[in-house]
mmCIF file of C-alpha atoms and ligand atoms in Angstrom:
data_model
loop_
_atom_site.group_PDB
_atom_site.id
_atom_site.type_symbol
_atom_site.label_atom_id
_atom_site.label_comp_id
_atom_site.label_asym_id
_atom_site.label_seq_id
_atom_site.Cartn_x
_atom_site.Cartn_y
_atom_site.Cartn_z
ATOM 1 C CA UNK U 1 0.150 -12.125 4.589
ATOM 2 C CA UNK U 2 3.472 -13.684 5.614
ATOM 3 C CA UNK U 3 5.468 -11.616 8.145
ATOM 4 C CA UNK U 4 8.988 -12.206 9.426
ATOM 5 C CA UNK U 5 9.235 -10.861 12.965
ATOM 6 C CA UNK U 6 12.834 -10.639 14.141
ATOM 7 C CA UNK U 7 13.659 -10.625 17.853
ATOM 8 C CA UNK U 8 10.304 -12.263 18.603
ATOM 9 C CA UNK U 9 11.659 -14.230 21.567
ATOM 10 C CA UNK U 10 12.346 -10.965 23.420
ATOM 11 C CA UNK U 11 10.052 -8.675 25.375
ATOM 12 C CA UNK U 12 8.215 -6.538 22.815
ATOM 13 C CA UNK U 13 8.637 -8.934 19.878
ATOM 14 C CA UNK U 14 6.905 -11.792 21.730
ATOM 15 C CA UNK U 15 4.033 -9.529 22.791
ATOM 16 C CA UNK U 16 3.759 -8.412 19.134
ATOM 17 C CA UNK U 17 3.599 -12.027 17.913
ATOM 18 C CA UNK U 18 0.790 -12.795 20.385
ATOM 19 C CA UNK U 19 -1.010 -9.639 19.275
ATOM 20 C CA UNK U 20 -0.690 -10.447 15.554
ATOM 21 C CA UNK U 21 -1.752 -14.099 15.828
ATOM 22 C CA UNK U 22 -4.815 -12.982 17.801
ATOM 23 C CA UNK U 23 -5.791 -9.969 15.666
ATOM 24 C CA UNK U 24 -4.913 -11.504 12.260
ATOM 25 C CA UNK U 25 -5.555 -15.247 12.625
ATOM 26 C CA UNK U 26 -5.099 -15.773 8.867
ATOM 27 C CA UNK U 27 -1.540 -14.336 8.819
ATOM 28 C CA UNK U 28 1.589 -16.471 8.909
ATOM 29 C CA UNK U 29 4.182 -15.240 11.415
ATOM 30 C CA UNK U 30 7.788 -16.415 11.151
ATOM 31 C CA UNK U 31 9.885 -15.513 14.171
ATOM 32 C CA UNK U 32 13.613 -15.139 13.485
ATOM 33 C CA UNK U 33 15.647 -14.879 16.687
ATOM 34 C CA UNK U 34 19.241 -15.622 17.662
ATOM 35 C CA UNK U 35 18.183 -16.438 21.238
ATOM 36 C CA UNK U 36 20.761 -14.256 22.944
ATOM 37 C CA UNK U 37 20.629 -13.907 26.746
ATOM 38 C CA UNK U 38 17.518 -11.734 26.167
ATOM 39 C CA UNK U 39 15.672 -14.238 23.977
ATOM 40 C CA UNK U 40 13.637 -16.904 25.676
ATOM 41 C CA UNK U 41 12.004 -19.734 23.761
ATOM 42 C CA UNK U 42 9.743 -20.575 26.694
ATOM 43 C CA UNK U 43 8.033 -17.203 26.135
ATOM 44 C CA UNK U 44 6.809 -18.447 22.747
ATOM 45 C CA UNK U 45 5.579 -21.810 24.068
ATOM 46 C CA UNK U 46 1.883 -20.760 23.879
ATOM 47 C CA UNK U 47 2.124 -20.323 20.072
ATOM 48 C CA UNK U 48 4.645 -23.024 19.150
ATOM 49 C CA UNK U 49 1.872 -25.406 18.013
ATOM 50 C CA UNK U 50 -0.031 -22.762 16.067
ATOM 51 C CA UNK U 51 0.101 -23.896 12.389
ATOM 52 C CA UNK U 52 0.475 -20.241 11.328
ATOM 53 C CA UNK U 53 3.633 -19.812 13.396
ATOM 54 C CA UNK U 54 7.216 -20.857 12.730
ATOM 55 C CA UNK U 55 10.301 -20.260 14.869
ATOM 56 C CA UNK U 56 13.756 -20.063 13.277
ATOM 57 C CA UNK U 57 16.918 -19.668 15.350
ATOM 58 C CA UNK U 58 19.069 -17.301 13.324
ATOM 59 C CA UNK U 59 21.325 -14.256 13.666
ATOM 60 C CA UNK U 60 20.134 -11.241 11.643
ATOM 61 C CA UNK U 61 23.808 -10.649 10.745
ATOM 62 C CA UNK U 62 24.017 -14.111 9.107
ATOM 63 C CA UNK U 63 23.546 -13.043 5.482
ATOM 64 C CA UNK U 64 23.448 -16.548 4.030
ATOM 65 C CA UNK U 65 20.966 -17.739 6.647
ATOM 66 C CA UNK U 66 18.745 -14.683 6.206
ATOM 67 C CA UNK U 67 18.724 -15.036 2.388
ATOM 68 C CA UNK U 68 17.864 -18.741 2.693
ATOM 69 C CA UNK U 69 14.941 -17.894 4.973
ATOM 70 C CA UNK U 70 13.652 -15.319 2.458
ATOM 71 C CA UNK U 71 13.888 -17.940 -0.317
ATOM 72 C CA UNK U 72 11.849 -20.342 1.782
ATOM 73 C CA UNK U 73 9.256 -17.914 3.119
ATOM 74 C CA UNK U 74 8.814 -15.151 0.488
ATOM 75 C CA UNK U 75 7.751 -12.718 3.246
ATOM 76 C CA UNK U 76 5.391 -9.826 2.482
ATOM 77 C CA UNK U 77 6.733 -7.838 5.412
ATOM 78 C CA UNK U 78 9.612 -7.761 7.880
ATOM 79 C CA UNK U 79 9.213 -6.194 11.325
ATOM 80 C CA UNK U 80 12.632 -5.815 12.919
ATOM 81 C CA UNK U 81 12.649 -5.953 16.724
ATOM 82 C CA UNK U 82 15.969 -7.834 16.936
ATOM 83 C CA UNK U 83 18.496 -5.724 18.802
ATOM 84 C CA UNK U 84 20.818 -5.471 21.713
ATOM 85 C CA UNK U 85 18.530 -3.324 23.849
ATOM 86 C CA UNK U 86 20.095 -2.560 27.235
ATOM 87 C CA UNK U 87 21.842 0.807 27.647
ATOM 88 C CA UNK U 88 24.037 -0.359 30.570
ATOM 89 C CA UNK U 89 25.376 -3.306 28.557
ATOM 90 C CA UNK U 90 26.160 -0.954 25.656
ATOM 91 C CA UNK U 91 28.281 1.161 27.982
ATOM 92 C CA UNK U 92 30.288 -1.930 28.993
ATOM 93 C CA UNK U 93 30.596 -3.427 25.513
ATOM 94 C CA UNK U 94 29.522 -1.312 22.521
ATOM 95 C CA UNK U 95 30.742 -3.621 19.736
ATOM 96 C CA UNK U 96 27.924 -6.161 19.743
ATOM 97 C CA UNK U 97 25.443 -3.263 19.588
ATOM 98 C CA UNK U 98 27.053 -2.041 16.377
ATOM 99 C CA UNK U 99 26.989 -5.513 14.849
ATOM 100 C CA UNK U 100 23.437 -6.487 15.664
ATOM 101 C CA UNK U 101 21.745 -3.108 15.574
ATOM 102 C CA UNK U 102 23.453 -1.663 12.492
ATOM 103 C CA UNK U 103 24.956 -4.510 10.423
ATOM 104 C CA UNK U 104 21.986 -6.753 11.233
ATOM 105 C CA UNK U 105 19.537 -4.090 10.054
ATOM 106 C CA UNK U 106 21.479 -3.620 6.793
ATOM 107 C CA UNK U 107 21.573 -7.392 6.228
ATOM 108 C CA UNK U 108 17.800 -7.687 6.630
ATOM 109 C CA UNK U 109 17.211 -4.767 4.268
ATOM 110 C CA UNK U 110 19.611 -6.246 1.682
ATOM 111 C CA UNK U 111 17.501 -9.401 1.752
ATOM 112 C CA UNK U 112 14.391 -7.259 1.276
ATOM 113 C CA UNK U 113 15.992 -5.578 -1.743
ATOM 114 C CA UNK U 114 17.115 -8.882 -3.245
ATOM 115 C CA UNK U 115 13.853 -10.784 -2.840
ATOM 116 C CA UNK U 116 11.327 -7.919 -2.796
ATOM 117 C CA UNK U 117 9.114 -6.828 0.091
ATOM 118 C CA UNK U 118 5.849 -4.928 0.604
ATOM 119 C CA UNK U 119 7.065 -3.343 3.856
ATOM 120 C CA UNK U 120 10.190 -3.271 5.999
ATOM 121 C CA UNK U 121 9.415 -1.875 9.457
ATOM 122 C CA UNK U 122 12.174 -0.784 11.824
ATOM 123 C CA UNK U 123 11.335 -0.774 15.534
ATOM 124 C CA UNK U 124 13.325 2.155 16.868
ATOM 125 C CA UNK U 125 13.346 4.180 20.056
ATOM 126 C CA UNK U 126 12.822 7.684 21.414
ATOM 127 C CA UNK U 127 16.420 7.500 22.685
ATOM 128 C CA UNK U 128 17.650 8.500 19.204
ATOM 129 C CA UNK U 129 16.535 12.063 20.052
ATOM 130 C CA UNK U 130 18.806 12.234 23.104
ATOM 131 C CA UNK U 131 17.255 13.815 26.177
ATOM 132 C CA UNK U 132 15.271 16.863 27.262
ATOM 133 C CA UNK U 133 16.030 19.090 30.261
ATOM 134 C CA UNK U 134 13.975 18.581 33.425
ATOM 135 C CA UNK U 135 13.155 22.293 33.672
ATOM 136 C CA UNK U 136 11.443 22.463 30.248
ATOM 137 C CA UNK U 137 8.264 20.397 30.621
ATOM 138 C CA UNK U 138 6.916 22.190 27.538
ATOM 139 C CA UNK U 139 9.391 20.363 25.243
ATOM 140 C CA UNK U 140 8.606 17.036 23.546
ATOM 141 C CA UNK U 141 10.239 14.856 20.884
ATOM 142 C CA UNK U 142 8.530 15.212 17.502
ATOM 143 C CA UNK U 143 9.556 13.341 14.351
ATOM 144 C CA UNK U 144 11.446 16.521 13.347
ATOM 145 C CA UNK U 145 13.569 16.645 16.513
ATOM 146 C CA UNK U 146 17.225 16.213 15.447
ATOM 147 C CA UNK U 147 18.954 12.911 16.166
ATOM 148 C CA UNK U 148 21.269 13.562 19.113
ATOM 149 C CA UNK U 149 22.283 10.384 20.888
ATOM 150 C CA UNK U 150 23.939 9.783 24.264
ATOM 151 C CA UNK U 151 24.825 6.084 24.622
ATOM 152 C CA UNK U 152 26.388 3.478 22.352
ATOM 153 C CA UNK U 153 22.949 1.798 22.373
ATOM 154 C CA UNK U 154 21.043 4.859 21.175
ATOM 155 C CA UNK U 155 23.781 5.689 18.679
ATOM 156 C CA UNK U 156 23.553 2.226 17.168
ATOM 157 C CA UNK U 157 19.760 2.552 16.916
ATOM 158 C CA UNK U 158 20.152 6.002 15.320
ATOM 159 C CA UNK U 159 22.702 4.597 12.849
ATOM 160 C CA UNK U 160 20.201 1.918 11.887
ATOM 161 C CA UNK U 161 17.416 4.497 11.448
ATOM 162 C CA UNK U 162 19.578 6.561 9.109
ATOM 163 C CA UNK U 163 20.375 3.457 7.062
ATOM 164 C CA UNK U 164 16.674 2.580 6.836
ATOM 165 C CA UNK U 165 15.857 6.062 5.504
ATOM 166 C CA UNK U 166 18.838 5.859 3.123
ATOM 167 C CA UNK U 167 17.633 2.493 1.730
ATOM 168 C CA UNK U 168 14.262 4.126 1.109
ATOM 169 C CA UNK U 169 15.724 7.115 -0.721
ATOM 170 C CA UNK U 170 18.467 5.253 -2.605
ATOM 171 C CA UNK U 171 16.775 1.952 -3.454
ATOM 172 C CA UNK U 172 13.106 2.838 -2.997
ATOM 173 C CA UNK U 173 12.730 0.222 -0.254
ATOM 174 C CA UNK U 174 9.214 0.581 1.246
ATOM 175 C CA UNK U 175 10.139 1.312 4.843
ATOM 176 C CA UNK U 176 8.534 2.720 7.965
ATOM 177 C CA UNK U 177 10.099 3.493 11.353
ATOM 178 C CA UNK U 178 8.475 3.715 14.784
ATOM 179 C CA UNK U 179 10.218 5.464 17.675
ATOM 180 C CA UNK U 180 8.630 4.442 20.925
ATOM 181 C CA UNK U 181 9.111 5.463 24.530
ATOM 182 C CA UNK U 182 9.863 3.040 27.418
ATOM 183 C CA UNK U 183 7.658 -0.053 27.367
ATOM 184 C CA UNK U 184 6.578 -2.148 30.347
ATOM 185 C CA UNK U 185 4.475 -5.287 30.713
ATOM 186 C CA UNK U 186 4.758 -9.111 30.692
ATOM 187 C CA UNK U 187 7.973 -10.868 29.580
ATOM 188 C CA UNK U 188 10.155 -7.797 30.244
ATOM 189 C CA UNK U 189 13.708 -9.008 30.894
ATOM 190 C CA UNK U 190 14.659 -8.360 34.541
ATOM 191 C CA UNK U 191 17.715 -6.245 33.723
ATOM 192 C CA UNK U 192 15.358 -3.317 32.998
ATOM 193 C CA UNK U 193 14.074 -0.935 35.690
ATOM 194 C CA UNK U 194 10.514 -2.143 36.322
ATOM 195 C CA UNK U 195 10.978 -5.947 36.320
ATOM 196 C CA UNK U 196 14.300 -5.628 38.180
ATOM 197 C CA UNK U 197 12.655 -3.624 40.960
ATOM 198 C CA UNK U 198 9.659 -5.984 41.172
ATOM 199 C CA UNK U 199 11.868 -9.070 41.458
ATOM 200 C CA UNK U 200 14.303 -7.459 43.921
ATOM 201 C CA UNK U 201 11.343 -6.355 46.052
ATOM 202 C CA UNK U 202 10.014 -9.915 46.081
ATOM 203 C CA UNK U 203 13.413 -11.059 47.408
ATOM 204 C CA UNK U 204 13.734 -8.129 49.878
ATOM 205 C CA UNK U 205 16.921 -7.151 48.028
ATOM 206 C CA UNK U 206 18.238 -3.553 47.735
ATOM 207 C CA UNK U 207 16.601 -1.500 44.969
ATOM 208 C CA UNK U 208 19.479 0.170 43.079
ATOM 209 C CA UNK U 209 18.307 3.610 41.937
ATOM 210 C CA UNK U 210 20.873 5.367 39.740
ATOM 211 C CA UNK U 211 21.836 8.779 41.150
ATOM 212 C CA UNK U 212 18.960 10.712 42.691
ATOM 213 C CA UNK U 213 16.355 8.840 40.641
ATOM 214 C CA UNK U 214 15.035 12.107 39.199
ATOM 215 C CA UNK U 215 15.382 10.994 35.575
ATOM 216 C CA UNK U 216 12.064 10.936 33.744
ATOM 217 C CA UNK U 217 10.821 8.246 31.368
ATOM 218 C CA UNK U 218 7.566 8.185 29.358
ATOM 219 C CA UNK U 219 6.073 4.724 30.049
ATOM 220 C CA UNK U 220 3.807 2.857 27.634
ATOM 221 C CA UNK U 221 2.110 -0.505 28.166
ATOM 222 C CA UNK U 222 3.606 -2.953 25.673
ATOM 223 C CA UNK U 223 0.257 -3.900 24.087
ATOM 224 C CA UNK U 224 -0.271 -0.251 23.116
ATOM 225 C CA UNK U 225 3.091 -0.284 21.331
ATOM 226 C CA UNK U 226 2.142 -3.515 19.514
ATOM 227 C CA UNK U 227 -1.141 -1.948 18.333
ATOM 228 C CA UNK U 228 0.766 1.080 17.064
ATOM 229 C CA UNK U 229 3.125 -1.079 14.976
ATOM 230 C CA UNK U 230 0.175 -3.092 13.623
ATOM 231 C CA UNK U 231 -1.415 0.187 12.452
ATOM 232 C CA UNK U 232 1.816 1.537 10.960
ATOM 233 C CA UNK U 233 2.641 -1.567 8.912
ATOM 234 C CA UNK U 234 -0.880 -1.627 7.469
ATOM 235 C CA UNK U 235 -1.783 2.058 7.136
ATOM 236 C CA UNK U 236 1.403 4.072 7.736
ATOM 237 C CA UNK U 237 2.930 6.055 4.875
ATOM 238 C CA UNK U 238 6.050 4.584 3.313
ATOM 239 C CA UNK U 239 9.258 6.487 4.116
ATOM 240 C CA UNK U 240 7.776 7.978 7.288
ATOM 241 C CA UNK U 241 8.796 7.976 10.942
ATOM 242 C CA UNK U 242 6.087 7.682 13.634
ATOM 243 C CA UNK U 243 6.693 8.570 17.288
ATOM 244 C CA UNK U 244 4.809 6.374 19.767
ATOM 245 C CA UNK U 245 4.240 7.399 23.388
ATOM 246 C CA UNK U 246 1.453 8.033 25.801
ATOM 247 C CA UNK U 247 2.221 11.249 27.710
ATOM 248 C CA UNK U 248 2.942 9.247 30.815
ATOM 249 C CA UNK U 249 6.093 10.753 32.276
ATOM 250 C CA UNK U 250 7.351 9.530 35.612
ATOM 251 C CA UNK U 251 10.490 9.941 37.697
ATOM 252 C CA UNK U 252 12.389 6.699 38.333
ATOM 253 C CA UNK U 253 12.219 7.182 42.076
ATOM 254 C CA UNK U 254 8.423 7.489 41.960
ATOM 255 C CA UNK U 255 8.140 4.258 39.962
ATOM 256 C CA UNK U 256 10.298 2.423 42.496
ATOM 257 C CA UNK U 257 8.282 3.798 45.435
ATOM 258 C CA UNK U 258 5.067 2.787 43.707
ATOM 259 C CA UNK U 259 6.370 -0.790 43.262
ATOM 260 C CA UNK U 260 7.379 -0.926 46.962
ATOM 261 C CA UNK U 261 3.891 0.192 47.949
ATOM 262 C CA UNK U 262 2.137 -2.278 45.635
ATOM 263 C CA UNK U 263 4.186 -5.164 47.055
ATOM 264 C CA UNK U 264 3.946 -3.903 50.627
ATOM 265 C CA UNK U 265 7.735 -3.541 50.966
ATOM 266 C CA UNK U 266 9.549 -0.761 52.865
ATOM 267 C CA UNK U 267 11.075 2.144 50.946
ATOM 268 C CA UNK U 268 14.200 1.546 53.030
ATOM 269 C CA UNK U 269 15.094 -1.086 50.400
ATOM 270 C CA UNK U 270 15.841 1.808 48.016
ATOM 271 C CA UNK U 271 19.607 2.277 47.623
ATOM 272 C CA UNK U 272 21.004 5.180 45.639
ATOM 273 C CA UNK U 273 23.951 3.903 43.580
ATOM 274 C CA UNK U 274 26.472 5.490 41.196
ATOM 275 C CA UNK U 275 24.717 7.077 38.257
ATOM 276 C CA UNK U 276 24.726 5.631 34.731
ATOM 277 C CA UNK U 277 27.413 7.265 32.554
ATOM 278 C CA UNK U 278 25.869 9.813 30.174
ATOM 279 C CA UNK U 279 22.455 9.221 31.794
ATOM 280 C CA UNK U 280 19.632 10.814 29.770
ATOM 281 C CA UNK U 281 17.493 13.112 31.970
ATOM 282 C CA UNK U 282 14.082 13.097 30.348
ATOM 283 C CA UNK U 283 12.299 11.414 27.447
ATOM 284 C CA UNK U 284 8.905 12.695 26.326
ATOM 285 C CA UNK U 285 7.133 11.800 23.093
ATOM 286 C CA UNK U 286 4.714 13.951 21.143
ATOM 287 C CA UNK U 287 2.449 11.327 19.501
ATOM 288 C CA UNK U 288 0.338 13.825 17.501
ATOM 289 C CA UNK U 289 1.360 12.411 14.105
ATOM 290 C CA UNK U 290 0.358 8.798 14.759
ATOM 291 C CA UNK U 291 -2.844 10.000 16.429
ATOM 292 C CA UNK U 292 -3.861 12.293 13.566
ATOM 293 C CA UNK U 293 -2.819 9.992 10.712
ATOM 294 C CA UNK U 294 -3.641 6.548 12.093
ATOM 295 C CA UNK U 295 -6.043 7.216 14.962
ATOM 296 C CA UNK U 296 -3.729 5.608 17.522
ATOM 297 C CA UNK U 297 -4.153 6.377 21.197
ATOM 298 C CA UNK U 298 -2.839 4.448 24.194
ATOM 299 C CA UNK U 299 -5.555 2.357 25.838
ATOM 300 C CA UNK U 300 -3.937 1.219 29.086
ATOM 301 C CA UNK U 301 -3.579 3.776 31.874
ATOM 302 C CA UNK U 302 -0.346 3.483 33.849
ATOM 303 C CA UNK U 303 -2.191 2.740 37.113
ATOM 304 C CA UNK U 304 -3.859 -0.293 35.481
ATOM 305 C CA UNK U 305 -0.847 -1.378 33.429
ATOM 306 C CA UNK U 306 1.553 -1.432 36.357
ATOM 307 C CA UNK U 307 -0.953 -3.367 38.471
ATOM 308 C CA UNK U 308 -1.339 -5.954 35.680
ATOM 309 C CA UNK U 309 2.438 -6.109 35.231
ATOM 310 C CA UNK U 310 3.185 -6.660 38.925
ATOM 311 C CA UNK U 311 0.486 -9.342 39.056
ATOM 312 C CA UNK U 312 2.021 -11.004 35.984
ATOM 313 C CA UNK U 313 5.416 -11.271 37.725
ATOM 314 C CA UNK U 314 3.721 -12.658 40.840
ATOM 315 C CA UNK U 315 1.889 -15.273 38.745
ATOM 316 C CA UNK U 316 4.809 -16.191 36.472
ATOM 317 C CA UNK U 317 7.753 -16.916 38.704
ATOM 318 C CA UNK U 318 8.352 -20.007 36.546
ATOM 319 C CA UNK U 319 9.219 -17.623 33.683
ATOM 320 C CA UNK U 320 11.698 -15.371 35.515
ATOM 321 C CA UNK U 321 13.178 -17.737 38.100
ATOM 322 C CA UNK U 322 15.280 -19.704 35.532
ATOM 323 C CA UNK U 323 16.485 -16.377 34.081
ATOM 324 C CA UNK U 324 17.716 -14.917 37.351
ATOM 325 C CA UNK U 325 19.345 -18.127 38.510
ATOM 326 C CA UNK U 326 21.589 -18.472 35.436
ATOM 327 C CA UNK U 327 24.135 -16.157 33.793
ATOM 328 C CA UNK U 328 22.111 -13.213 35.139
ATOM 329 C CA UNK U 329 23.796 -13.699 38.533
ATOM 330 C CA UNK U 330 27.196 -12.828 37.006
ATOM 331 C CA UNK U 331 25.684 -9.881 35.158
ATOM 332 C CA UNK U 332 24.136 -8.589 38.371
ATOM 333 C CA UNK U 333 27.374 -8.921 40.307
ATOM 334 C CA UNK U 334 29.367 -7.142 37.563
ATOM 335 C CA UNK U 335 26.835 -4.337 37.142
ATOM 336 C CA UNK U 336 25.843 -3.721 40.743
ATOM 337 C CA UNK U 337 28.528 -5.446 42.877
ATOM 338 C CA UNK U 338 30.764 -2.418 43.411
ATOM 339 C CA UNK U 339 28.378 0.320 42.462
HETATM 340 P P1 LIG R 1 14.870 -7.530 24.194
HETATM 341 O O1 LIG R 1 16.284 -7.332 24.550
HETATM 342 O O2 LIG R 1 13.890 -7.981 25.231
HETATM 343 O O3 LIG R 1 14.764 -8.580 22.982
HETATM 344 C C1 LIG R 1 15.645 -8.561 21.901
HETATM 345 C C2 LIG R 1 15.453 -9.856 21.112
HETATM 346 O O4 LIG R 1 16.296 -9.799 19.958
HETATM 347 C C3 LIG R 1 15.842 -11.117 21.894
HETATM 348 O O5 LIG R 1 14.894 -12.138 21.687
HETATM 349 C C4 LIG R 1 17.193 -11.514 21.279
HETATM 350 O O6 LIG R 1 17.439 -12.910 21.322
HETATM 351 C C5 LIG R 1 17.015 -11.024 19.851
HETATM 352 N N1 LIG R 1 18.308 -10.747 19.194
HETATM 353 C C6 LIG R 1 19.336 -10.015 19.693
HETATM 354 N N2 LIG R 1 20.363 -10.015 18.813
HETATM 355 C C7 LIG R 1 19.947 -10.730 17.716
HETATM 356 C C8 LIG R 1 20.526 -11.059 16.478
HETATM 357 N N3 LIG R 1 21.778 -10.665 16.166
HETATM 358 N N4 LIG R 1 19.821 -11.780 15.593
HETATM 359 C C9 LIG R 1 18.563 -12.196 15.897
HETATM 360 N N5 LIG R 1 17.965 -11.937 17.065
HETATM 361 C C10 LIG R 1 18.633 -11.198 17.977
HETATM 362 O O7 LIG R 1 14.403 -6.163 23.540
HETATM 363 P P2 LIG R 1 12.985 -5.409 23.607
HETATM 364 O O8 LIG R 1 12.935 -4.586 24.822
HETATM 365 O O9 LIG R 1 11.904 -6.369 23.300
HETATM 366 O O10 LIG R 1 13.157 -4.404 22.367
HETATM 367 C C11 LIG R 1 12.795 -4.788 21.064
HETATM 368 C C12 LIG R 1 13.075 -3.651 20.111
HETATM 369 O O11 LIG R 1 12.343 -2.504 20.509
HETATM 370 C C13 LIG R 1 14.531 -3.214 20.081
HETATM 371 O O12 LIG R 1 14.876 -2.914 18.757
HETATM 372 C C14 LIG R 1 14.575 -1.967 20.961
HETATM 373 O O13 LIG R 1 15.601 -1.100 20.518
HETATM 374 C C15 LIG R 1 13.210 -1.386 20.680
HETATM 375 N N6 LIG R 1 12.621 -0.575 21.756
HETATM 376 C C16 LIG R 1 12.529 -1.064 23.031
HETATM 377 C C17 LIG R 1 11.913 -0.299 24.017
HETATM 378 C C18 LIG R 1 11.756 -0.808 25.426
HETATM 379 O O14 LIG R 1 11.289 -0.061 26.298
HETATM 380 N N7 LIG R 1 12.092 -2.057 25.732
HETATM 381 C C19 LIG R 1 11.401 0.959 23.701
HETATM 382 C C20 LIG R 1 11.533 1.438 22.386
HETATM 383 C C21 LIG R 1 12.129 0.647 21.440
HETATM 384 O O1 LIG R 2 18.891 -0.710 38.145
HETATM 385 C C1 LIG R 2 18.476 0.299 37.538
HETATM 386 N N1 LIG R 2 18.351 1.471 38.225
HETATM 387 C C2 LIG R 2 17.934 2.625 37.649
HETATM 388 O O2 LIG R 2 17.839 3.668 38.315
HETATM 389 C C3 LIG R 2 18.120 0.284 36.151
HETATM 390 C C4 LIG R 2 18.232 -0.980 35.354
HETATM 391 C C5 LIG R 2 17.691 1.463 35.572
HETATM 392 N N2 LIG R 2 17.619 2.600 36.291
HETATM 393 C C6 LIG R 2 17.153 3.853 35.627
HETATM 394 C C7 LIG R 2 17.891 4.213 34.356
HETATM 395 C C8 LIG R 2 16.808 4.886 33.533
HETATM 396 O O3 LIG R 2 16.751 6.261 33.859
HETATM 397 O O4 LIG R 2 15.795 3.625 35.232
HETATM 398 C C9 LIG R 2 15.517 4.222 33.964
HETATM 399 C C10 LIG R 2 15.045 3.130 33.014
HETATM 400 O O5 LIG R 2 16.165 2.308 32.748
HETATM 401 P P1 LIG R 2 16.069 1.057 31.740
HETATM 402 O O6 LIG R 2 14.961 0.164 32.185
HETATM 403 O O7 LIG R 2 17.436 0.494 31.592
HETATM 404 O O8 LIG R 2 15.552 1.755 30.396
HETATM 405 P P2 LIG R 2 16.143 2.952 29.501
HETATM 406 O O9 LIG R 2 17.590 3.130 29.706
HETATM 407 O O10 LIG R 2 15.255 4.138 29.711
HETATM 408 O O11 LIG R 2 15.919 2.331 28.026
HETATM 409 C C11 LIG R 2 14.695 1.612 27.698
HETATM 410 O O12 LIG R 2 13.809 2.419 26.990
HETATM 411 C C12 LIG R 2 14.136 2.742 25.653
HETATM 412 C C13 LIG R 2 14.984 0.335 26.917
HETATM 413 O O13 LIG R 2 15.873 -0.489 27.647
HETATM 414 C C14 LIG R 2 15.513 0.648 25.556
HETATM 415 O O14 LIG R 2 15.694 -0.554 24.808
HETATM 416 C C15 LIG R 2 14.524 1.527 24.839
HETATM 417 O O15 LIG R 2 15.015 1.935 23.603
#
């Protein structure tokens, strides 16, 4: 089996590559990544010498480059993680989200149509369903929940999902889609809530909680997401959407307090800042379909996963230090300077 994994130098994609090379040592994995600010080649260092692994620096919107790669590799499957993934950046600059997340997805699927493919898998998000109210804990996102997006990011992901389903219906492309809740774990870029709070805590810097911090996210350890995708690409039904989430809802403020406690830092570091525009209140996945059809269940409890994650950031300063000392400084100043 030869699989092109796009966006494999990012957070979830890199964890997926490690998972696949370990669980399927006879597979060839070709990582296609543009290496944007979020892509980090050093993350893939542990597998660079693996003879079953190849890294290619390429933009998924580069049609000629993508076609050439398909001619060289004849992939059996494509798993598309490549995306602009940060909601706050999409609010500042939507255009690049439309290019990468929508045009890039179409370009990859055109290559699949032209050269043939056994499976095209789109890594999507629960954010395509919009949000749920805080006072209705009985409500969850199912695969039938209507698409109802809030941010340019989630709208671009929803646009891509609709295209994927359209390519299935119109051209018969063998597709699957997974819509996962918030991931956490190693190699998470420190613009996102959990790694940002861990690293700020370690520097005794203010912890910028948007608004009251009452927004709820459904957190899943990244390895559980990788296992879900592995199951879907092998056993999932073509043309289907699978929600992935572990019934682990937490308020932002509680996550931040938990990180303070784990690192023995005072809660006085918490600073309430101006809320995110259009901020989704609550995400909550109903994972019944993937459980019933594919036997998937999350394996890592949040208490264990967050401990492992914090320890990983303590042990791997050499991974995040170069990130936060570069362009990230400007990003941080722009995003949080006058907030
Ligand atoms: P990330 O931002 O950490 O990584 C994205 C990767 O894609 C980077 O390596 C980047 O270099 C690459 N990339 C960006 N634009 C590209 C382009 N035009 N061509 C080729 N490569 C490009 O993102 P992540 O958190 O790992 O998310 C991966 C996927 O999972 C995304 O599609 C995201 O929408 C989805 N997702 C993420 C979460 C989450 O909690 N992080 C949850 C559900 C779904
Ligand atoms: O500094 C912060 N302060 C804060 O209060 C940051 C960065 C975030 N937040 C809040 C906003 C959200 O309610 O924390 C929550 C989580 O924020 P993010 O880490 O930015 O994640 P979210 O917006 O929920 O989106 C994530 O999950 C779904 C990923 O970034 C998406 O790619 C994925 O699709």
